[in-house]
Amino acid sequence: MKKVAVLDYGSGNLRSAERALQRVGADVTVTSDAQTALEADGLVVPGVGAFAACMAGLKAVDGPRIIGRRLAGGRPVLGICVGMQILFEHGVEHGHDSEGCGEWPGVVEQLEAPVLPHMGWNTVQAPRDTVLFDGLEDERFYFVHSYGVRNFTLGQDGADSPIAPPKVTWAEHGDRFVAGIENAALSATQFHPEKSGDAGAQLLTNWLRTLD
């Protein structure tokens, strides 16, 4: 049974994430303790609300360092919703630019859509070699957000590199935005797998299978 820590930094559907992971067979601990978060087989970083508030809460429990140390050692991390957004360099809300964790280049900004928030079920376009979305073609996932990443540049320049480029999954609401990323030990989804029924459970199962 894989040990998964859900990082408690004052934001996110902690109990929903805990229950969803337990249902697919993980041994789950909800914690703000750095050592517990570092030692788990997998770390889940949830998040709801404003980018700046989530970053403040994350810094209060030393979250950026925890995430960075895990990734430096190839230890899996999964970000969910705003827990994905804070992994980027910047978030811009109401004209205020907040610094993120900087694990990926890019900016989180308001979607260009006739109706916001984007709330409800939506399909995604995953790459052929996806692991997270394996077996989930044509499935729908549950989104609740007004902000997202509309331009993902890392690994898109076509230059030869010994490092595999990130696998990026897209969705559309008004315009196109990043719905999921698989980048070595770091994965993330803009939607809520814990609220996405059987499809979300299968995605979490797929992620658990990547844990050493």
mmCIF file of C-alpha atoms in Angstrom, residues 27-110:
data_model
loop_
_atom_site.group_PDB
_atom_site.id
_atom_site.type_symbol
_atom_site.label_atom_id
_atom_site.label_comp_id
_atom_site.label_asym_id
_atom_site.label_seq_id
_atom_site.Cartn_x
_atom_site.Cartn_y
_atom_site.Cartn_z
ATOM 1 C CA ASP A 27 -2.548 4.850 2.918
ATOM 2 C CA VAL A 28 -3.314 8.558 3.363
ATOM 3 C CA THR A 29 -2.121 11.094 5.936
ATOM 4 C CA VAL A 30 -3.343 14.702 5.943
ATOM 5 C CA THR A 31 -0.423 16.682 7.346
ATOM 6 C CA SER A 32 1.416 19.979 7.569
ATOM 7 C CA ASP A 33 4.523 18.259 8.945
ATOM 8 C CA ALA A 34 7.491 18.659 6.617
ATOM 9 C CA GLN A 35 9.153 15.356 7.459
ATOM 10 C CA THR A 36 5.958 13.366 6.911
ATOM 11 C CA ALA A 37 5.416 15.120 3.580
ATOM 12 C CA LEU A 38 9.003 14.461 2.517
ATOM 13 C CA GLU A 39 9.008 10.776 3.465
ATOM 14 C CA ALA A 40 5.685 9.728 1.869
ATOM 15 C CA ASP A 41 5.715 7.760 -1.376
ATOM 16 C CA GLY A 42 3.597 10.497 -2.956
ATOM 17 C CA LEU A 43 2.634 14.059 -2.017
ATOM 18 C CA VAL A 44 -0.675 15.649 -3.041
ATOM 19 C CA VAL A 45 -0.912 19.454 -3.029
ATOM 20 C CA PRO A 46 -4.588 20.510 -3.179
ATOM 21 C CA GLY A 47 -5.829 24.087 -3.425
ATOM 22 C CA VAL A 48 -8.946 26.222 -3.764
ATOM 23 C CA GLY A 49 -9.481 29.970 -3.787
ATOM 24 C CA ALA A 50 -7.095 32.762 -4.690
ATOM 25 C CA PHE A 51 -3.562 32.154 -5.972
ATOM 26 C CA ALA A 52 -1.948 34.665 -3.575
ATOM 27 C CA ALA A 53 -3.738 33.280 -0.515
ATOM 28 C CA CYS A 54 -2.733 29.721 -1.409
ATOM 29 C CA MET A 55 0.896 30.752 -1.835
ATOM 30 C CA ALA A 56 0.852 32.495 1.551
ATOM 31 C CA GLY A 57 -0.512 29.363 3.198
ATOM 32 C CA LEU A 58 1.965 27.162 1.366
ATOM 33 C CA LYS A 59 4.921 29.280 2.469
ATOM 34 C CA ALA A 60 3.670 29.171 6.070
ATOM 35 C CA VAL A 61 4.222 25.387 6.164
ATOM 36 C CA ASP A 62 7.456 25.505 4.092
ATOM 37 C CA GLY A 63 5.586 24.009 1.134
ATOM 38 C CA PRO A 64 7.786 25.346 -1.696
ATOM 39 C CA ARG A 65 10.883 23.803 -0.080
ATOM 40 C CA ILE A 66 9.081 20.504 0.526
ATOM 41 C CA ILE A 67 7.958 20.330 -3.093
ATOM 42 C CA GLY A 68 11.414 21.314 -4.361
ATOM 43 C CA ARG A 69 13.222 18.751 -2.213
ATOM 44 C CA ARG A 70 10.877 15.960 -3.279
ATOM 45 C CA LEU A 71 11.317 16.780 -6.951
ATOM 46 C CA ALA A 72 15.100 17.038 -6.602
ATOM 47 C CA GLY A 73 15.036 13.437 -5.411
ATOM 48 C CA GLY A 74 12.573 12.272 -8.063
ATOM 49 C CA ARG A 75 9.798 11.851 -5.483
ATOM 50 C CA PRO A 76 6.273 12.171 -6.970
ATOM 51 C CA VAL A 77 4.104 15.225 -6.369
ATOM 52 C CA LEU A 78 0.533 15.757 -7.629
ATOM 53 C CA GLY A 79 -0.997 19.252 -7.665
ATOM 54 C CA ILE A 80 -4.778 19.701 -7.866
ATOM 55 C CA CYS A 81 -6.661 22.834 -9.036
ATOM 56 C CA VAL A 82 -4.960 25.868 -7.428
ATOM 57 C CA GLY A 83 -2.436 23.311 -6.172
ATOM 58 C CA MET A 84 -1.464 23.004 -9.844
ATOM 59 C CA GLN A 85 -1.533 26.744 -10.493
ATOM 60 C CA ILE A 86 0.897 27.643 -7.696
ATOM 61 C CA LEU A 87 3.517 25.398 -9.316
ATOM 62 C CA PHE A 88 3.930 28.031 -12.051
ATOM 63 C CA GLU A 89 6.045 31.192 -11.897
ATOM 64 C CA HIS A 90 3.274 33.747 -11.518
ATOM 65 C CA GLY A 91 -0.425 34.193 -10.894
ATOM 66 C CA VAL A 92 -2.260 37.363 -11.943
ATOM 67 C CA GLU A 93 -5.593 38.058 -10.238
ATOM 68 C CA HIS A 94 -7.417 41.401 -10.198
ATOM 69 C CA GLY A 95 -4.288 43.084 -11.541
ATOM 70 C CA HIS A 96 -2.092 41.727 -8.751
ATOM 71 C CA ASP A 97 0.937 39.652 -9.774
ATOM 72 C CA SER A 98 1.858 36.973 -7.199
ATOM 73 C CA GLU A 99 4.961 34.806 -7.273
ATOM 74 C CA GLY A 100 4.437 31.051 -7.447
ATOM 75 C CA CYS A 101 6.739 28.103 -6.782
ATOM 76 C CA GLY A 102 8.404 28.445 -10.181
ATOM 77 C CA GLU A 103 8.580 24.728 -10.981
ATOM 78 C CA TRP A 104 7.222 25.562 -14.446
ATOM 79 C CA PRO A 105 7.525 28.767 -16.490
ATOM 80 C CA GLY A 106 4.262 30.476 -17.213
ATOM 81 C CA VAL A 107 1.499 32.638 -15.818
ATOM 82 C CA VAL A 108 -1.901 31.787 -14.355
ATOM 83 C CA GLU A 109 -4.418 34.327 -15.635
ATOM 84 C CA GLN A 110 -8.146 34.775 -16.064
#
